[in-house]
Each structure stands twice: as C-alpha cells, then as structure tokens.
Amino acid sequence: MTMRFRATALALGVMGMISTGAVYADAPALKSVHNGAATISYRAQGNGPLVLLIASTGRGTQEFGPLAERLAQRGYRVLRPEPRGIGGSHGPMDGVSFHDFANDFAAVIRNEGNNAILAGHAYGNWIARTMASDHPELARGVVLVAAGAKTWPKELSEAITMINDPASSREQRLDGLKLAFFAEGSDPEPWLEGWNQAVTQSQRAARKLTNRDDWWAGGKAPMLDLQGGADPFRPQASRDELKNEFGDRVTVKVIDNASHALPAEKPVETADAIADWGDTLKD
C-alpha cells in the first residue's frame, strides 16, 4: 500500500467516524484518594470542566459508563467515585453520616481540580446536596438525577430492600425493578446484578444520622432537577416541588419514557441534559 493510499484510507476512516457520530473519548483511568480512614477509588475520563457522578443506593458507578462516555464527548472531565464498600473504596461503614460520604467525594474533586458539577442519582442526590452545603466552593452546580419527591409510597422503599436481599428470587427482584426503577419497555435484567446489601444498610443508617436541614437546600448552587417522566418516586404532582421552594436556582427537565433508573435507561439523553445545562453555568 502506498503512502498516498494509506493517507487517503485514514482520512476516509476519520470522515466515516464523524459522519456516523462514532466519536470516542479516552478510556477511563482508575485512581484513588484518601479521606482520613477512608480510601476512595474512582474513574476519571475526558477533558474539560469536572462532573462528578454519585451512584444510587447500594450501587456503584461502573454502570455509568455510557453516560460518562457521552459527557466526555461533550467536553467534560467525568469523575466516578465508588462509595465505601464497593470496588476499591473502603472505610468505616458504621456510625457515619452524609457528611462523611460528602467528604469522601470532596477529596476526589480536590485531587482533580477546583470545583465540579455534582450529579447524584437517586440516593446520590442527597450526597450531592450535602457536598454543595458542606463544601460550597467545590460546587459549580448540582444535578438531581431521578431524585425522589418529598414523600413516596412505602412499597417503593420495600422494593429496594427486597431487591438487595439475596434470599429474594429472580422473579421477585425483576418485579421489584419493574415497579420501582424501570419504565415499560425498558429491560431491567442488567440491574439484577450490582447490588450490595451491606452498602445499602450503611447508607440508610447514614441517612438517619444526618439532619435533613443540613443538606436539603444544596447550599446556594444552581440546581438541575432532572426527572424521569415515568418515575414512581417522582409523580406528576411533584414536578415543581423544588422549583417552588428554591425559585430560579432550580431548572426542571423531564426525560420521557424513563423511570427511577434514568441514567441507565437513557444515558445519552441524561448526559445531554447535564451538558446542555452545564454549558450555561458561569465559572
């Protein structure tokens, strides 16, 4: 093959990737940082302003891969820290509060830069809001990804407990996932795996040890309330709960045909909503 032919073939290949939208960000790097007695492992990829992704109850951030990839394509550096008890993250699990978890992830941001968009999925939105309250200098903005309403049916919390229980049958867990996490037409099977009962118990205990007033407002940072249109934790009547309370700080965005597992069901749409909003923030 001549040099001219190789150059032409390479150019055509690049053009083909661009025309099909197949643009790939760098693979994530695995890093770690210490916070007192805790060691927090995290993945980092992309270049640009920081976005820190926080997982839901009892789950890790590996499943945020497609979401992180899209955010990196959009010009962000994406950080995915694992909570204590998952992957390479470890530290005290008893007698800890939201403030301890917030300090874990604050250490990640300080290891990478000055501040970040804090995007917490479901339970993770509480930790994002705690971070913005405890460490306002680190919060460019807060994204509540499928945050629950002020109240929700008890059966939804019971479903999470059942899904976490190894004694539950596959059919029971699938029913729980369909009830609480996945919209009609979405495949819940990938979420049969990835649950950590000990982490769930630690996180629930931490909620009881944390004063709600400490974190509810999420500091004074701008806030994106990103909701799944079919999320039973966030019914239609609760759409504007936070906007009514905090006014122009809050932007509400609803993604249709998605439930409480929003970033897994609609990773590209979720990433684009975060990036579109993030692009409007001032440094």
Short mmCIF file of C-alpha atoms in Angstrom, two decimals:
data_model
loop_
_atom_site.label_atom_id
_atom_site.label_comp_id
_atom_site.label_asym_id
_atom_site.label_seq_id
_atom_site.Cartn_x
_atom_site.Cartn_y
_atom_site.Cartn_z
CA MET A 1 0.00 0.00 0.00
CA THR A 2 1.44 3.41 -0.97
CA MET A 3 1.76 6.28 1.50
CA ARG A 4 -0.79 8.28 -0.51
CA PHE A 5 -3.28 5.40 -0.44
CA ARG A 6 -2.78 4.89 3.32
CA ALA A 7 -3.33 8.58 3.95
CA THR A 8 -6.47 8.58 1.83
CA ALA A 9 -7.83 5.49 3.60
CA LEU A 10 -7.13 7.05 7.00
CA ALA A 11 -8.89 10.25 6.01
CA LEU A 12 -11.90 8.33 4.75
CA GLY A 13 -11.99 6.35 8.00
CA VAL A 14 -11.98 9.51 10.12
CA MET A 15 -14.68 11.05 7.92
CA GLY A 16 -16.71 7.89 8.33
CA MET A 17 -16.48 8.09 12.11
CA ILE A 18 -17.55 11.72 12.07
CA SER A 19 -20.44 11.10 9.69
CA THR A 20 -21.80 8.25 11.81
CA GLY A 21 -21.26 10.08 15.09
CA ALA A 22 -18.82 7.40 16.31
CA VAL A 23 -16.52 9.69 18.30
CA TYR A 24 -14.86 8.01 21.24
CA ALA A 25 -13.43 9.61 24.37
CA ASP A 26 -10.32 8.33 26.09
CA ALA A 27 -10.74 5.23 28.24
CA PRO A 28 -11.22 6.00 31.94
CA ALA A 29 -8.23 5.92 34.27
CA LEU A 30 -8.58 4.26 37.68
CA LYS A 31 -7.33 6.48 40.51
CA SER A 32 -7.71 6.75 44.28
CA VAL A 33 -7.57 9.33 47.05
CA HIS A 34 -7.61 9.25 50.85
CA ASN A 35 -10.06 10.91 53.22
CA GLY A 36 -8.95 10.17 56.75
CA ALA A 37 -9.52 6.47 57.36
CA ALA A 38 -11.29 6.05 54.00
CA THR A 39 -9.77 5.30 50.62
CA ILE A 40 -11.93 6.24 47.65
CA SER A 41 -11.39 4.66 44.24
CA TYR A 42 -12.66 6.50 41.19
CA ARG A 43 -12.61 6.51 37.40
CA ALA A 44 -11.70 9.67 35.51
CA GLN A 45 -12.02 10.37 31.80
CA GLY A 46 -12.27 13.26 29.38
CA ASN A 47 -11.04 16.81 29.49
CA GLY A 48 -12.79 20.00 30.50
CA PRO A 49 -14.90 21.17 33.43
CA LEU A 50 -15.45 18.49 36.07
CA VAL A 51 -18.63 16.46 36.51
CA LEU A 52 -18.76 14.10 39.50
CA LEU A 53 -21.30 11.25 39.29
CA ILE A 54 -22.66 9.72 42.50
CA ALA A 55 -24.42 6.34 42.45
CA SER A 56 -27.77 5.30 43.85
CA THR A 57 -28.47 3.21 46.96
CA GLY A 58 -26.25 0.15 47.23
CA ARG A 59 -24.84 0.50 43.72
CA GLY A 60 -21.55 1.51 42.14
CA THR A 61 -20.71 3.82 39.26
CA GLN A 62 -19.40 1.32 36.71
CA GLU A 63 -22.85 1.25 35.09
CA PHE A 64 -22.48 4.97 34.37
CA GLY A 65 -20.01 4.09 31.60
CA PRO A 66 -22.21 5.16 28.63
CA LEU A 67 -23.29 8.30 30.49
CA ALA A 68 -19.67 9.20 31.27
CA GLU A 69 -18.59 8.50 27.70
CA ARG A 70 -21.20 10.89 26.35
CA LEU A 71 -20.30 13.60 28.85
CA ALA A 72 -16.64 13.25 27.87
CA GLN A 73 -17.63 13.62 24.23
CA ARG A 74 -19.46 16.80 25.20
CA GLY A 75 -16.26 18.30 26.60
CA TYR A 76 -16.34 17.39 30.30
CA ARG A 77 -13.95 15.52 32.57
CA VAL A 78 -16.04 12.90 34.33
CA LEU A 79 -15.28 11.51 37.79
CA ARG A 80 -16.99 8.34 39.02
CA PRO A 81 -16.11 7.64 42.67
CA GLU A 82 -17.21 4.38 44.21
CA PRO A 83 -18.94 4.56 47.60
CA ARG A 84 -17.36 2.92 50.61
CA GLY A 85 -17.73 -0.84 50.32
CA ILE A 86 -17.72 -1.07 46.50
CA GLY A 87 -14.73 -1.69 44.28
CA GLY A 88 -11.54 -0.27 45.71
CA SER A 89 -13.33 2.13 48.05
CA HIS A 90 -13.26 1.27 51.72
CA GLY A 91 -13.55 2.90 55.11
CA PRO A 92 -15.77 2.91 58.20
CA MET A 93 -19.31 1.84 57.34
CA ASP A 94 -20.94 2.19 60.77
CA GLY A 95 -21.65 5.41 62.62
CA VAL A 96 -21.14 7.54 59.51
CA SER A 97 -23.36 10.24 58.05
CA PHE A 98 -23.95 12.01 54.75
CA HIS A 99 -21.19 14.41 55.79
CA ASP A 100 -18.63 11.59 55.80
CA PHE A 101 -19.66 10.49 52.31
CA ALA A 102 -19.59 14.10 51.13
CA ASN A 103 -16.05 14.47 52.45
CA ASP A 104 -15.03 11.31 50.54
CA PHE A 105 -16.12 12.78 47.24
CA ALA A 106 -14.87 16.27 48.07
CA ALA A 107 -11.40 14.71 48.32
CA VAL A 108 -11.85 13.37 44.77
CA ILE A 109 -12.66 16.84 43.43
CA ARG A 110 -9.70 18.41 45.22
CA ASN A 111 -7.49 15.73 43.71
CA GLU A 112 -8.66 16.70 40.22
CA GLY A 113 -9.33 20.43 40.23
CA ASN A 114 -11.15 23.32 41.85
CA ASN A 115 -14.88 22.59 41.54
CA ALA A 116 -17.37 20.38 39.75
CA ILE A 117 -20.95 19.81 38.72
CA LEU A 118 -22.22 17.37 41.37
CA ALA A 119 -24.62 14.90 39.77
CA GLY A 120 -26.23 12.45 42.19
CA HIS A 121 -28.52 9.63 41.07
CA ALA A 122 -31.49 8.88 43.36
CA TYR A 123 -29.94 8.43 46.85
CA GLY A 124 -26.83 10.05 45.43
CA ASN A 125 -28.65 13.35 45.03
CA TRP A 126 -28.71 13.66 48.83
CA ILE A 127 -24.93 13.31 48.93
CA ALA A 128 -24.53 15.83 46.12
CA ARG A 129 -26.66 18.31 48.06
CA THR A 130 -24.67 17.62 51.23
CA MET A 131 -21.46 18.33 49.33
CA ALA A 132 -22.85 21.61 47.99
CA SER A 133 -23.87 22.58 51.54
CA ASP A 134 -20.65 21.49 53.28
CA HIS A 135 -18.23 22.48 50.50
CA PRO A 136 -19.85 25.30 48.53
CA GLU A 137 -16.53 26.25 46.95
CA LEU A 138 -16.45 22.87 45.19
CA ALA A 139 -19.95 23.06 43.68
CA ARG A 140 -20.41 24.75 40.29
CA GLY A 141 -23.90 23.29 40.27
CA VAL A 142 -25.95 20.34 41.50
CA VAL A 143 -27.84 17.87 39.31
CA LEU A 144 -30.55 15.78 40.93
CA VAL A 145 -30.79 12.73 38.67
CA ALA A 146 -34.11 10.98 39.35
CA ALA A 147 -34.43 12.44 42.83
CA GLY A 148 -37.48 11.32 44.76
CA ALA A 149 -40.28 13.64 45.82
CA LYS A 150 -40.57 14.80 49.42
CA THR A 151 -42.61 11.65 50.09
CA TRP A 152 -43.23 8.45 48.14
CA PRO A 153 -45.14 5.18 48.68
CA LYS A 154 -43.62 2.86 51.28
CA GLU A 155 -43.82 -0.03 48.82
CA LEU A 156 -41.06 1.55 46.72
CA SER A 157 -38.59 1.52 49.61
CA GLU A 158 -39.68 -2.03 50.41
CA ALA A 159 -38.91 -2.99 46.81
CA ILE A 160 -35.33 -1.75 47.20
CA THR A 161 -34.93 -3.82 50.37
CA MET A 162 -36.27 -6.90 48.61
CA ILE A 163 -34.06 -6.43 45.53
CA ASN A 164 -31.00 -6.19 47.83
CA ASP A 165 -31.91 -9.40 49.67
CA PRO A 166 -30.02 -12.44 48.32
CA ALA A 167 -32.91 -14.62 49.52
CA SER A 168 -35.28 -12.98 47.02
CA SER A 169 -35.99 -14.97 43.88
CA ARG A 170 -35.06 -13.73 40.42
CA GLU A 171 -38.74 -13.23 39.62
CA GLN A 172 -39.30 -11.20 42.78
CA ARG A 173 -36.34 -8.95 42.02
CA LEU A 174 -37.47 -8.44 38.44
CA ASP A 175 -40.93 -7.46 39.67
CA GLY A 176 -39.34 -5.02 42.12
CA LEU A 177 -37.18 -3.50 39.41
CA LYS A 178 -40.17 -3.04 37.12
CA LEU A 179 -42.16 -1.45 39.93
CA ALA A 180 -39.56 0.96 41.24
CA PHE A 181 -36.87 1.52 38.63
CA PHE A 182 -37.73 0.79 35.01
CA ALA A 183 -40.34 2.19 32.65
CA GLU A 184 -42.48 -0.05 30.49
CA GLY A 185 -40.45 -1.26 27.53
CA SER A 186 -37.08 -0.93 29.32
CA ASP A 187 -35.03 -4.03 30.14
CA PRO A 188 -34.48 -4.36 33.92
CA GLU A 189 -32.34 -7.52 33.74
CA PRO A 190 -28.94 -5.76 33.83
CA TRP A 191 -29.90 -4.44 37.26
CA LEU A 192 -30.40 -7.92 38.70
CA GLU A 193 -26.68 -7.64 39.46
CA GLY A 194 -24.68 -4.86 41.06
CA TRP A 195 -26.49 -4.56 44.41
CA ASN A 196 -24.57 -4.50 47.68
CA GLN A 197 -26.68 -5.17 50.76
CA ALA A 198 -24.03 -4.01 53.26
CA VAL A 199 -23.59 -0.71 51.39
CA THR A 200 -27.36 -0.19 51.31
CA GLN A 201 -27.60 -0.77 55.06
CA SER A 202 -24.73 1.63 55.75
CA GLN A 203 -26.22 4.32 53.52
CA ARG A 204 -29.67 4.01 55.09
CA ALA A 205 -28.17 4.24 58.58
CA ALA A 206 -26.23 7.34 57.48
CA ARG A 207 -29.48 8.99 56.45
CA LYS A 208 -30.87 8.52 59.96
CA LEU A 209 -27.72 10.07 61.45
CA THR A 210 -27.94 13.19 59.26
CA ASN A 211 -30.09 16.21 59.96
CA ARG A 212 -32.23 16.88 56.88
CA ASP A 213 -31.80 20.62 57.28
CA ASP A 214 -28.04 20.16 56.85
CA TRP A 215 -28.36 19.19 53.17
CA TRP A 216 -31.85 19.79 51.82
CA ALA A 217 -31.16 23.19 50.21
CA GLY A 218 -27.99 22.01 48.47
CA GLY A 219 -26.16 25.15 49.51
CA LYS A 220 -26.75 28.04 47.13
CA ALA A 221 -25.55 26.43 43.91
CA PRO A 222 -27.65 26.33 40.72
CA MET A 223 -29.67 23.13 40.57
CA LEU A 224 -30.93 20.95 37.70
CA ASP A 225 -33.87 18.78 38.76
CA LEU A 226 -33.66 16.03 36.12
CA GLN A 227 -36.65 13.71 36.28
CA GLY A 228 -37.84 10.55 34.58
CA GLY A 229 -41.31 11.04 33.17
CA ALA A 230 -42.43 7.61 34.45
CA ASP A 231 -40.61 7.66 37.79
CA PRO A 232 -42.95 6.47 40.60
CA PHE A 233 -40.69 8.23 43.13
CA ARG A 234 -41.48 11.50 41.35
CA PRO A 235 -45.13 11.64 40.27
CA GLN A 236 -46.55 14.40 38.10
CA ALA A 237 -47.87 16.37 41.07
CA SER A 238 -44.33 16.73 42.46
CA ARG A 239 -42.70 18.08 39.28
CA ASP A 240 -42.16 21.61 40.61
CA GLU A 241 -41.66 20.87 44.32
CA LEU A 242 -38.09 22.13 44.42
CA LYS A 243 -38.60 24.97 41.99
CA ASN A 244 -41.49 26.25 44.08
CA GLU A 245 -39.25 26.13 47.14
CA PHE A 246 -35.98 27.46 45.73
CA GLY A 247 -37.15 29.54 42.79
CA ASP A 248 -34.86 30.47 39.92
CA ARG A 249 -31.98 28.42 41.34
CA VAL A 250 -33.79 25.36 40.01
CA THR A 251 -34.21 24.25 36.40
CA VAL A 252 -36.65 21.38 35.83
CA LYS A 253 -36.11 18.93 32.96
CA VAL A 254 -38.19 15.79 32.32
CA ILE A 255 -37.00 12.89 30.16
CA ASP A 256 -39.91 10.87 28.81
CA ASN A 257 -40.21 7.07 28.89
CA ALA A 258 -37.78 6.75 31.79
CA SER A 259 -38.18 5.79 35.43
CA HIS A 260 -36.01 5.85 38.56
CA ALA A 261 -33.11 4.10 36.76
CA LEU A 262 -32.93 7.16 34.50
CA PRO A 263 -29.16 7.21 33.74
CA ALA A 264 -29.24 3.51 32.86
CA GLU A 265 -32.38 3.75 30.74
CA LYS A 266 -31.49 6.99 28.95
CA PRO A 267 -27.73 7.56 29.28
CA VAL A 268 -27.33 9.76 26.21
CA GLU A 269 -30.39 11.87 26.99
CA THR A 270 -29.27 12.19 30.61
CA ALA A 271 -25.75 13.20 29.60
CA ASP A 272 -27.01 15.73 27.07
CA ALA A 273 -29.37 17.29 29.60
CA ILE A 274 -26.49 17.65 32.10
CA ALA A 275 -24.11 19.02 29.46
CA ASP A 276 -26.67 21.43 27.97
CA TRP A 277 -27.36 22.83 31.43
CA GLY A 278 -23.70 22.77 32.44
CA ASP A 279 -22.77 24.76 29.34
CA THR A 280 -24.88 27.64 30.68
CA LEU A 281 -23.11 27.84 34.06
CA LYS A 282 -20.68 30.61 34.80
CA ASP A 283 -17.22 29.71 36.06
#
